[in-house]
């Protein structure tokens, strides 16, 4: 069983699962999870009324995309789209961050930015769970569980 806040997740109903993802957890997708015909700011907030907030501008600055809030996501590079996904997770201030290959499409400079941001989230109390083949990212983790299909 997996327990979260003392509750067995296998017994959660749909409402419990939705509440968990809405309030406590977020996912950083390998394929970005970006809506390409929406703005960068909207892709971070998923809420047009919050897209112009100071928090969005601060997070864009933190991920190296300051001043890009009103651009359409379709014009961004793969690495920039990945940083938008990470910015979304930071804005949500999630307790648990699941990240699938968060550095896969990044150059070395942006990889280091992303690693620093994920480490900052962890030092601020978030649980960061990564799936990665990036040995440099693995070397930055406090705990590593290796999955190998050839293991018995």
JSON list of N, CA and C in Angstrom, two decimals, residues 55-121:
[
{"chain": "A", "resi": 55, "resn": "UNK", "atom": "N", "xyz": [3.49, 36.78, -9.85]},
{"chain": "A", "resi": 55, "resn": "UNK", "atom": "CA", "xyz": [4.08, 35.46, -9.58]},
{"chain": "A", "resi": 55, "resn": "UNK", "atom": "C", "xyz": [4.53, 34.79, -10.87]},
{"chain": "A", "resi": 56, "resn": "UNK", "atom": "N", "xyz": [3.73, 34.92, -11.93]},
{"chain": "A", "resi": 56, "resn": "UNK", "atom": "CA", "xyz": [4.09, 34.33, -13.23]},
{"chain": "A", "resi": 56, "resn": "UNK", "atom": "C", "xyz": [5.36, 35.00, -13.75]},
{"chain": "A", "resi": 57, "resn": "UNK", "atom": "N", "xyz": [5.42, 36.30, -13.67]},
{"chain": "A", "resi": 57, "resn": "UNK", "atom": "CA", "xyz": [6.61, 37.01, -14.15]},
{"chain": "A", "resi": 57, "resn": "UNK", "atom": "C", "xyz": [7.85, 36.61, -13.35]},
{"chain": "A", "resi": 58, "resn": "UNK", "atom": "N", "xyz": [7.70, 36.45, -12.04]},
{"chain": "A", "resi": 58, "resn": "UNK", "atom": "CA", "xyz": [8.83, 36.03, -11.20]},
{"chain": "A", "resi": 58, "resn": "UNK", "atom": "C", "xyz": [9.31, 34.62, -11.57]},
{"chain": "A", "resi": 59, "resn": "UNK", "atom": "N", "xyz": [8.37, 33.73, -11.80]},
{"chain": "A", "resi": 59, "resn": "UNK", "atom": "CA", "xyz": [8.74, 32.35, -12.14]},
{"chain": "A", "resi": 59, "resn": "UNK", "atom": "C", "xyz": [9.38, 32.29, -13.53]},
{"chain": "A", "resi": 60, "resn": "UNK", "atom": "N", "xyz": [8.86, 33.08, -14.46]},
{"chain": "A", "resi": 60, "resn": "UNK", "atom": "CA", "xyz": [9.48, 33.12, -15.79]},
{"chain": "A", "resi": 60, "resn": "UNK", "atom": "C", "xyz": [10.92, 33.61, -15.70]},
{"chain": "A", "resi": 61, "resn": "UNK", "atom": "N", "xyz": [11.16, 34.58, -14.84]},
{"chain": "A", "resi": 61, "resn": "UNK", "atom": "CA", "xyz": [12.51, 35.06, -14.63]},
{"chain": "A", "resi": 61, "resn": "UNK", "atom": "C", "xyz": [13.38, 33.94, -14.04]},
{"chain": "A", "resi": 62, "resn": "UNK", "atom": "N", "xyz": [12.83, 33.20, -13.10]},
{"chain": "A", "resi": 62, "resn": "UNK", "atom": "CA", "xyz": [13.55, 32.12, -12.43]},
{"chain": "A", "resi": 62, "resn": "UNK", "atom": "C", "xyz": [13.96, 31.01, -13.40]},
{"chain": "A", "resi": 63, "resn": "UNK", "atom": "N", "xyz": [13.10, 30.71, -14.38]},
{"chain": "A", "resi": 63, "resn": "UNK", "atom": "CA", "xyz": [13.41, 29.65, -15.35]},
{"chain": "A", "resi": 63, "resn": "UNK", "atom": "C", "xyz": [14.08, 30.18, -16.62]},
{"chain": "A", "resi": 64, "resn": "UNK", "atom": "N", "xyz": [14.47, 31.46, -16.60]},
{"chain": "A", "resi": 64, "resn": "UNK", "atom": "CA", "xyz": [15.21, 32.03, -17.72]},
{"chain": "A", "resi": 64, "resn": "UNK", "atom": "C", "xyz": [14.37, 32.40, -18.91]},
{"chain": "A", "resi": 65, "resn": "UNK", "atom": "N", "xyz": [13.08, 32.68, -18.69]},
{"chain": "A", "resi": 65, "resn": "UNK", "atom": "CA", "xyz": [12.19, 33.04, -19.80]},
{"chain": "A", "resi": 65, "resn": "UNK", "atom": "C", "xyz": [11.48, 34.37, -19.53]},
{"chain": "A", "resi": 66, "resn": "UNK", "atom": "N", "xyz": [12.17, 35.28, -18.86]},
{"chain": "A", "resi": 66, "resn": "UNK", "atom": "CA", "xyz": [11.54, 36.56, -18.55]},
{"chain": "A", "resi": 66, "resn": "UNK", "atom": "C", "xyz": [11.18, 37.32, -19.82]},
{"chain": "A", "resi": 67, "resn": "UNK", "atom": "N", "xyz": [10.02, 37.97, -19.77]},
{"chain": "A", "resi": 67, "resn": "UNK", "atom": "CA", "xyz": [9.53, 38.74, -20.89]},
{"chain": "A", "resi": 67, "resn": "UNK", "atom": "C", "xyz": [8.86, 37.93, -21.99]},
{"chain": "A", "resi": 68, "resn": "UNK", "atom": "N", "xyz": [8.73, 36.63, -21.78]},
{"chain": "A", "resi": 68, "resn": "UNK", "atom": "CA", "xyz": [8.16, 35.76, -22.82]},
{"chain": "A", "resi": 68, "resn": "UNK", "atom": "C", "xyz": [6.71, 35.38, -22.52]},
{"chain": "A", "resi": 69, "resn": "UNK", "atom": "N", "xyz": [6.10, 35.98, -21.49]},
{"chain": "A", "resi": 69, "resn": "UNK", "atom": "CA", "xyz": [4.78, 35.57, -21.01]},
{"chain": "A", "resi": 69, "resn": "UNK", "atom": "C", "xyz": [3.68, 35.65, -22.06]},
{"chain": "A", "resi": 70, "resn": "UNK", "atom": "N", "xyz": [3.73, 36.61, -22.97]},
{"chain": "A", "resi": 70, "resn": "UNK", "atom": "CA", "xyz": [2.64, 36.76, -23.94]},
{"chain": "A", "resi": 70, "resn": "UNK", "atom": "C", "xyz": [2.89, 36.04, -25.27]},
{"chain": "A", "resi": 71, "resn": "UNK", "atom": "N", "xyz": [4.03, 35.39, -25.41]},
{"chain": "A", "resi": 71, "resn": "UNK", "atom": "CA", "xyz": [4.32, 34.64, -26.64]},
{"chain": "A", "resi": 71, "resn": "UNK", "atom": "C", "xyz": [3.51, 33.35, -26.66]},
{"chain": "A", "resi": 72, "resn": "UNK", "atom": "N", "xyz": [3.16, 32.92, -27.87]},
{"chain": "A", "resi": 72, "resn": "UNK", "atom": "CA", "xyz": [2.50, 31.62, -28.00]},
{"chain": "A", "resi": 72, "resn": "UNK", "atom": "C", "xyz": [3.53, 30.52, -27.78]},
{"chain": "A", "resi": 73, "resn": "UNK", "atom": "N", "xyz": [3.10, 29.47, -27.12]},
{"chain": "A", "resi": 73, "resn": "UNK", "atom": "CA", "xyz": [4.00, 28.36, -26.78]},
{"chain": "A", "resi": 73, "resn": "UNK", "atom": "C", "xyz": [4.55, 27.66, -28.02]},
{"chain": "A", "resi": 74, "resn": "UNK", "atom": "N", "xyz": [3.86, 27.73, -29.13]},
{"chain": "A", "resi": 74, "resn": "UNK", "atom": "CA", "xyz": [4.30, 27.03, -30.34]},
{"chain": "A", "resi": 74, "resn": "UNK", "atom": "C", "xyz": [5.66, 27.52, -30.83]},
{"chain": "A", "resi": 75, "resn": "UNK", "atom": "N", "xyz": [6.04, 28.75, -30.51]},
{"chain": "A", "resi": 75, "resn": "UNK", "atom": "CA", "xyz": [7.31, 29.30, -30.99]},
{"chain": "A", "resi": 75, "resn": "UNK", "atom": "C", "xyz": [8.50, 28.91, -30.11]},
{"chain": "A", "resi": 76, "resn": "UNK", "atom": "N", "xyz": [8.25, 28.25, -29.00]},
{"chain": "A", "resi": 76, "resn": "UNK", "atom": "CA", "xyz": [9.32, 27.90, -28.06]},
{"chain": "A", "resi": 76, "resn": "UNK", "atom": "C", "xyz": [10.09, 26.66, -28.51]},
{"chain": "A", "resi": 77, "resn": "UNK", "atom": "N", "xyz": [11.34, 26.60, -28.13]},
{"chain": "A", "resi": 77, "resn": "UNK", "atom": "CA", "xyz": [12.14, 25.40, -28.37]},
{"chain": "A", "resi": 77, "resn": "UNK", "atom": "C", "xyz": [11.71, 24.30, -27.39]},
{"chain": "A", "resi": 78, "resn": "UNK", "atom": "N", "xyz": [12.19, 23.10, -27.61]},
{"chain": "A", "resi": 78, "resn": "UNK", "atom": "CA", "xyz": [11.87, 22.00, -26.71]},
{"chain": "A", "resi": 78, "resn": "UNK", "atom": "C", "xyz": [12.32, 22.27, -25.29]},
{"chain": "A", "resi": 79, "resn": "UNK", "atom": "N", "xyz": [13.52, 22.80, -25.14]},
{"chain": "A", "resi": 79, "resn": "UNK", "atom": "CA", "xyz": [14.03, 23.12, -23.81]},
{"chain": "A", "resi": 79, "resn": "UNK", "atom": "C", "xyz": [13.21, 24.19, -23.12]},
{"chain": "A", "resi": 80, "resn": "UNK", "atom": "N", "xyz": [12.78, 25.20, -23.88]},
{"chain": "A", "resi": 80, "resn": "UNK", "atom": "CA", "xyz": [11.94, 26.25, -23.30]},
{"chain": "A", "resi": 80, "resn": "UNK", "atom": "C", "xyz": [10.59, 25.69, -22.87]},
{"chain": "A", "resi": 81, "resn": "UNK", "atom": "N", "xyz": [10.02, 24.80, -23.68]},
{"chain": "A", "resi": 81, "resn": "UNK", "atom": "CA", "xyz": [8.75, 24.18, -23.31]},
{"chain": "A", "resi": 81, "resn": "UNK", "atom": "C", "xyz": [8.91, 23.36, -22.03]},
{"chain": "A", "resi": 82, "resn": "UNK", "atom": "N", "xyz": [10.03, 22.67, -21.89]},
{"chain": "A", "resi": 82, "resn": "UNK", "atom": "CA", "xyz": [10.26, 21.88, -20.68]},
{"chain": "A", "resi": 82, "resn": "UNK", "atom": "C", "xyz": [10.33, 22.80, -19.46]},
{"chain": "A", "resi": 83, "resn": "UNK", "atom": "N", "xyz": [10.97, 23.95, -19.61]},
{"chain": "A", "resi": 83, "resn": "UNK", "atom": "CA", "xyz": [11.05, 24.89, -18.49]},
{"chain": "A", "resi": 83, "resn": "UNK", "atom": "C", "xyz": [9.69, 25.48, -18.15]},
{"chain": "A", "resi": 84, "resn": "UNK", "atom": "N", "xyz": [8.78, 25.58, -19.14]},
{"chain": "A", "resi": 84, "resn": "UNK", "atom": "CA", "xyz": [7.42, 26.02, -18.85]},
{"chain": "A", "resi": 84, "resn": "UNK", "atom": "C", "xyz": [6.72, 25.00, -17.96]},
{"chain": "A", "resi": 85, "resn": "UNK", "atom": "N", "xyz": [6.90, 23.73, -18.26]},
{"chain": "A", "resi": 85, "resn": "UNK", "atom": "CA", "xyz": [6.32, 22.68, -17.41]},
{"chain": "A", "resi": 85, "resn": "UNK", "atom": "C", "xyz": [6.85, 22.75, -15.99]},
{"chain": "A", "resi": 86, "resn": "UNK", "atom": "N", "xyz": [8.12, 23.03, -15.84]},
{"chain": "A", "resi": 86, "resn": "UNK", "atom": "CA", "xyz": [8.71, 23.15, -14.51]},
{"chain": "A", "resi": 86, "resn": "UNK", "atom": "C", "xyz": [8.21, 24.41, -13.82]},
{"chain": "A", "resi": 87, "resn": "UNK", "atom": "N", "xyz": [8.06, 25.49, -14.58]},
{"chain": "A", "resi": 87, "resn": "UNK", "atom": "CA", "xyz": [7.52, 26.72, -14.00]},
{"chain": "A", "resi": 87, "resn": "UNK", "atom": "C", "xyz": [6.11, 26.49, -13.46]},
{"chain": "A", "resi": 88, "resn": "UNK", "atom": "N", "xyz": [5.32, 25.69, -14.17]},
{"chain": "A", "resi": 88, "resn": "UNK", "atom": "CA", "xyz": [3.96, 25.36, -13.72]},
{"chain": "A", "resi": 88, "resn": "UNK", "atom": "C", "xyz": [4.01, 24.64, -12.37]},
{"chain": "A", "resi": 89, "resn": "UNK", "atom": "N", "xyz": [4.93, 23.71, -12.24]},
{"chain": "A", "resi": 89, "resn": "UNK", "atom": "CA", "xyz": [5.07, 22.96, -10.98]},
{"chain": "A", "resi": 89, "resn": "UNK", "atom": "C", "xyz": [5.49, 23.88, -9.84]},
{"chain": "A", "resi": 90, "resn": "UNK", "atom": "N", "xyz": [6.40, 24.81, -10.12]},
{"chain": "A", "resi": 90, "resn": "UNK", "atom": "CA", "xyz": [6.87, 25.75, -9.10]},
{"chain": "A", "resi": 90, "resn": "UNK", "atom": "C", "xyz": [5.74, 26.67, -8.67]},
{"chain": "A", "resi": 91, "resn": "UNK", "atom": "N", "xyz": [4.98, 27.19, -9.63]},
{"chain": "A", "resi": 91, "resn": "UNK", "atom": "CA", "xyz": [3.87, 28.08, -9.30]},
{"chain": "A", "resi": 91, "resn": "UNK", "atom": "C", "xyz": [2.84, 27.38, -8.42]},
{"chain": "A", "resi": 92, "resn": "UNK", "atom": "N", "xyz": [2.57, 26.14, -8.71]},
{"chain": "A", "resi": 92, "resn": "UNK", "atom": "CA", "xyz": [1.59, 25.38, -7.93]},
{"chain": "A", "resi": 92, "resn": "UNK", "atom": "C", "xyz": [2.06, 25.14, -6.50]},
{"chain": "A", "resi": 93, "resn": "UNK", "atom": "N", "xyz": [3.38, 25.17, -6.28]},
{"chain": "A", "resi": 93, "resn": "UNK", "atom": "CA", "xyz": [3.94, 24.90, -4.96]},
{"chain": "A", "resi": 93, "resn": "UNK", "atom": "C", "xyz": [3.48, 23.54, -4.45]},
{"chain": "A", "resi": 94, "resn": "UNK", "atom": "N", "xyz": [3.57, 22.55, -5.31]},
{"chain": "A", "resi": 94, "resn": "UNK", "atom": "CA", "xyz": [3.08, 21.21, -5.00]},
{"chain": "A", "resi": 94, "resn": "UNK", "atom": "C", "xyz": [3.94, 20.55, -3.93]},
{"chain": "A", "resi": 95, "resn": "UNK", "atom": "N", "xyz": [3.30, 19.71, -3.14]},
{"chain": "A", "resi": 95, "resn": "UNK", "atom": "CA", "xyz": [4.02, 18.93, -2.13]},
{"chain": "A", "resi": 95, "resn": "UNK", "atom": "C", "xyz": [4.78, 17.78, -2.76]},
{"chain": "A", "resi": 96, "resn": "UNK", "atom": "N", "xyz": [4.25, 17.26, -3.87]},
{"chain": "A", "resi": 96, "resn": "UNK", "atom": "CA", "xyz": [4.88, 16.15, -4.58]},
{"chain": "A", "resi": 96, "resn": "UNK", "atom": "C", "xyz": [4.99, 16.51, -6.06]},
{"chain": "A", "resi": 97, "resn": "UNK", "atom": "N", "xyz": [6.20, 16.41, -6.59]},
{"chain": "A", "resi": 97, "resn": "UNK", "atom": "CA", "xyz": [6.44, 16.68, -8.00]},
{"chain": "A", "resi": 97, "resn": "UNK", "atom": "C", "xyz": [6.92, 15.39, -8.65]},
{"chain": "A", "resi": 98, "resn": "UNK", "atom": "N", "xyz": [6.17, 14.91, -9.62]},
{"chain": "A", "resi": 98, "resn": "UNK", "atom": "CA", "xyz": [6.57, 13.77, -10.43]},
{"chain": "A", "resi": 98, "resn": "UNK", "atom": "C", "xyz": [7.14, 14.33, -11.73]},
{"chain": "A", "resi": 99, "resn": "UNK", "atom": "N", "xyz": [8.35, 13.95, -12.08]},
{"chain": "A", "resi": 99, "resn": "UNK", "atom": "CA", "xyz": [8.98, 14.49, -13.28]},
{"chain": "A", "resi": 99, "resn": "UNK", "atom": "C", "xyz": [9.51, 13.36, -14.16]},
{"chain": "A", "resi": 100, "resn": "UNK", "atom": "N", "xyz": [9.03, 13.31, -15.39]},
{"chain": "A", "resi": 100, "resn": "UNK", "atom": "CA", "xyz": [9.44, 12.29, -16.35]},
{"chain": "A", "resi": 100, "resn": "UNK", "atom": "C", "xyz": [10.48, 12.90, -17.29]},
{"chain": "A", "resi": 101, "resn": "UNK", "atom": "N", "xyz": [11.73, 12.49, -17.13]},
{"chain": "A", "resi": 101, "resn": "UNK", "atom": "CA", "xyz": [12.84, 12.96, -17.97]},
{"chain": "A", "resi": 101, "resn": "UNK", "atom": "C", "xyz": [12.87, 14.50, -18.08]},
{"chain": "A", "resi": 102, "resn": "UNK", "atom": "N", "xyz": [12.94, 15.21, -16.94]},
{"chain": "A", "resi": 102, "resn": "UNK", "atom": "CA", "xyz": [12.85, 16.67, -16.99]},
{"chain": "A", "resi": 102, "resn": "UNK", "atom": "C", "xyz": [14.03, 17.36, -17.66]},
{"chain": "A", "resi": 103, "resn": "UNK", "atom": "N", "xyz": [15.14, 16.67, -17.86]},
{"chain": "A", "resi": 103, "resn": "UNK", "atom": "CA", "xyz": [16.30, 17.29, -18.51]},
{"chain": "A", "resi": 103, "resn": "UNK", "atom": "C", "xyz": [16.59, 16.72, -19.89]},
{"chain": "A", "resi": 104, "resn": "UNK", "atom": "N", "xyz": [15.71, 15.88, -20.40]},
{"chain": "A", "resi": 104, "resn": "UNK", "atom": "CA", "xyz": [15.98, 15.14, -21.64]},
{"chain": "A", "resi": 104, "resn": "UNK", "atom": "C", "xyz": [16.25, 16.04, -22.85]},
{"chain": "A", "resi": 105, "resn": "UNK", "atom": "N", "xyz": [15.55, 17.15, -22.97]},
{"chain": "A", "resi": 105, "resn": "UNK", "atom": "CA", "xyz": [15.70, 17.97, -24.18]},
{"chain": "A", "resi": 105, "resn": "UNK", "atom": "C", "xyz": [16.48, 19.26, -23.92]},
{"chain": "A", "resi": 106, "resn": "UNK", "atom": "N", "xyz": [17.27, 19.28, -22.86]},
{"chain": "A", "resi": 106, "resn": "UNK", "atom": "CA", "xyz": [17.94, 20.51, -22.48]},
{"chain": "A", "resi": 106, "resn": "UNK", "atom": "C", "xyz": [19.44, 20.47, -22.77]},
{"chain": "A", "resi": 107, "resn": "UNK", "atom": "N", "xyz": [19.99, 21.63, -23.11]},
{"chain": "A", "resi": 107, "resn": "UNK", "atom": "CA", "xyz": [21.44, 21.75, -23.23]},
{"chain": "A", "resi": 107, "resn": "UNK", "atom": "C", "xyz": [22.02, 21.80, -21.82]},
{"chain": "A", "resi": 108, "resn": "UNK", "atom": "N", "xyz": [23.34, 21.79, -21.72]},
{"chain": "A", "resi": 108, "resn": "UNK", "atom": "CA", "xyz": [23.97, 21.69, -20.40]},
{"chain": "A", "resi": 108, "resn": "UNK", "atom": "C", "xyz": [23.65, 22.88, -19.49]},
{"chain": "A", "resi": 109, "resn": "UNK", "atom": "N", "xyz": [23.57, 24.08, -20.05]},
{"chain": "A", "resi": 109, "resn": "UNK", "atom": "CA", "xyz": [23.25, 25.26, -19.23]},
{"chain": "A", "resi": 109, "resn": "UNK", "atom": "C", "xyz": [21.83, 25.16, -18.67]},
{"chain": "A", "resi": 110, "resn": "UNK", "atom": "N", "xyz": [20.87, 24.83, -19.53]},
{"chain": "A", "resi": 110, "resn": "UNK", "atom": "CA", "xyz": [19.48, 24.73, -19.07]},
{"chain": "A", "resi": 110, "resn": "UNK", "atom": "C", "xyz": [19.27, 23.50, -18.19]},
{"chain": "A", "resi": 111, "resn": "UNK", "atom": "N", "xyz": [20.02, 22.44, -18.44]},
{"chain": "A", "resi": 111, "resn": "UNK", "atom": "CA", "xyz": [19.95, 21.26, -17.57]},
{"chain": "A", "resi": 111, "resn": "UNK", "atom": "C", "xyz": [20.31, 21.67, -16.14]},
{"chain": "A", "resi": 112, "resn": "UNK", "atom": "N", "xyz": [21.37, 22.47, -16.00]},
{"chain": "A", "resi": 112, "resn": "UNK", "atom": "CA", "xyz": [21.79, 22.89, -14.67]},
{"chain": "A", "resi": 112, "resn": "UNK", "atom": "C", "xyz": [20.75, 23.80, -14.02]},
{"chain": "A", "resi": 113, "resn": "UNK", "atom": "N", "xyz": [20.11, 24.66, -14.82]},
{"chain": "A", "resi": 113, "resn": "UNK", "atom": "CA", "xyz": [19.03, 25.50, -14.29]},
{"chain": "A", "resi": 113, "resn": "UNK", "atom": "C", "xyz": [17.91, 24.63, -13.75]},
{"chain": "A", "resi": 114, "resn": "UNK", "atom": "N", "xyz": [17.50, 23.64, -14.52]},
{"chain": "A", "resi": 114, "resn": "UNK", "atom": "CA", "xyz": [16.40, 22.76, -14.12]},
{"chain": "A", "resi": 114, "resn": "UNK", "atom": "C", "xyz": [16.78, 21.95, -12.88]},
{"chain": "A", "resi": 115, "resn": "UNK", "atom": "N", "xyz": [17.99, 21.42, -12.85]},
{"chain": "A", "resi": 115, "resn": "UNK", "atom": "CA", "xyz": [18.43, 20.67, -11.67]},
{"chain": "A", "resi": 115, "resn": "UNK", "atom": "C", "xyz": [18.39, 21.57, -10.43]},
{"chain": "A", "resi": 116, "resn": "UNK", "atom": "N", "xyz": [18.88, 22.79, -10.57]},
{"chain": "A", "resi": 116, "resn": "UNK", "atom": "CA", "xyz": [18.86, 23.73, -9.44]},
{"chain": "A", "resi": 116, "resn": "UNK", "atom": "C", "xyz": [17.43, 24.03, -9.00]},
{"chain": "A", "resi": 117, "resn": "UNK", "atom": "N", "xyz": [16.52, 24.21, -9.95]},
{"chain": "A", "resi": 117, "resn": "UNK", "atom": "CA", "xyz": [15.13, 24.49, -9.60]},
{"chain": "A", "resi": 117, "resn": "UNK", "atom": "C", "xyz": [14.48, 23.31, -8.88]},
{"chain": "A", "resi": 118, "resn": "UNK", "atom": "N", "xyz": [14.72, 22.10, -9.37]},
{"chain": "A", "resi": 118, "resn": "UNK", "atom": "CA", "xyz": [14.16, 20.92, -8.71]},
{"chain": "A", "resi": 118, "resn": "UNK", "atom": "C", "xyz": [14.75, 20.74, -7.32]},
{"chain": "A", "resi": 119, "resn": "UNK", "atom": "N", "xyz": [16.05, 20.99, -7.17]},
{"chain": "A", "resi": 119, "resn": "UNK", "atom": "CA", "xyz": [16.67, 20.90, -5.85]},
{"chain": "A", "resi": 119, "resn": "UNK", "atom": "C", "xyz": [16.10, 21.96, -4.91]},
{"chain": "A", "resi": 120, "resn": "UNK", "atom": "N", "xyz": [15.83, 23.14, -5.44]},
{"chain": "A", "resi": 120, "resn": "UNK", "atom": "CA", "xyz": [15.23, 24.20, -4.63]},
{"chain": "A", "resi": 120, "resn": "UNK", "atom": "C", "xyz": [13.84, 23.79, -4.15]},
{"chain": "A", "resi": 121, "resn": "UNK", "atom": "N", "xyz": [13.06, 23.18, -5.05]},
{"chain": "A", "resi": 121, "resn": "UNK", "atom": "CA", "xyz": [11.73, 22.68, -4.65]},
{"chain": "A", "resi": 121, "resn": "UNK", "atom": "C", "xyz": [11.88, 21.67, -3.52]}
]
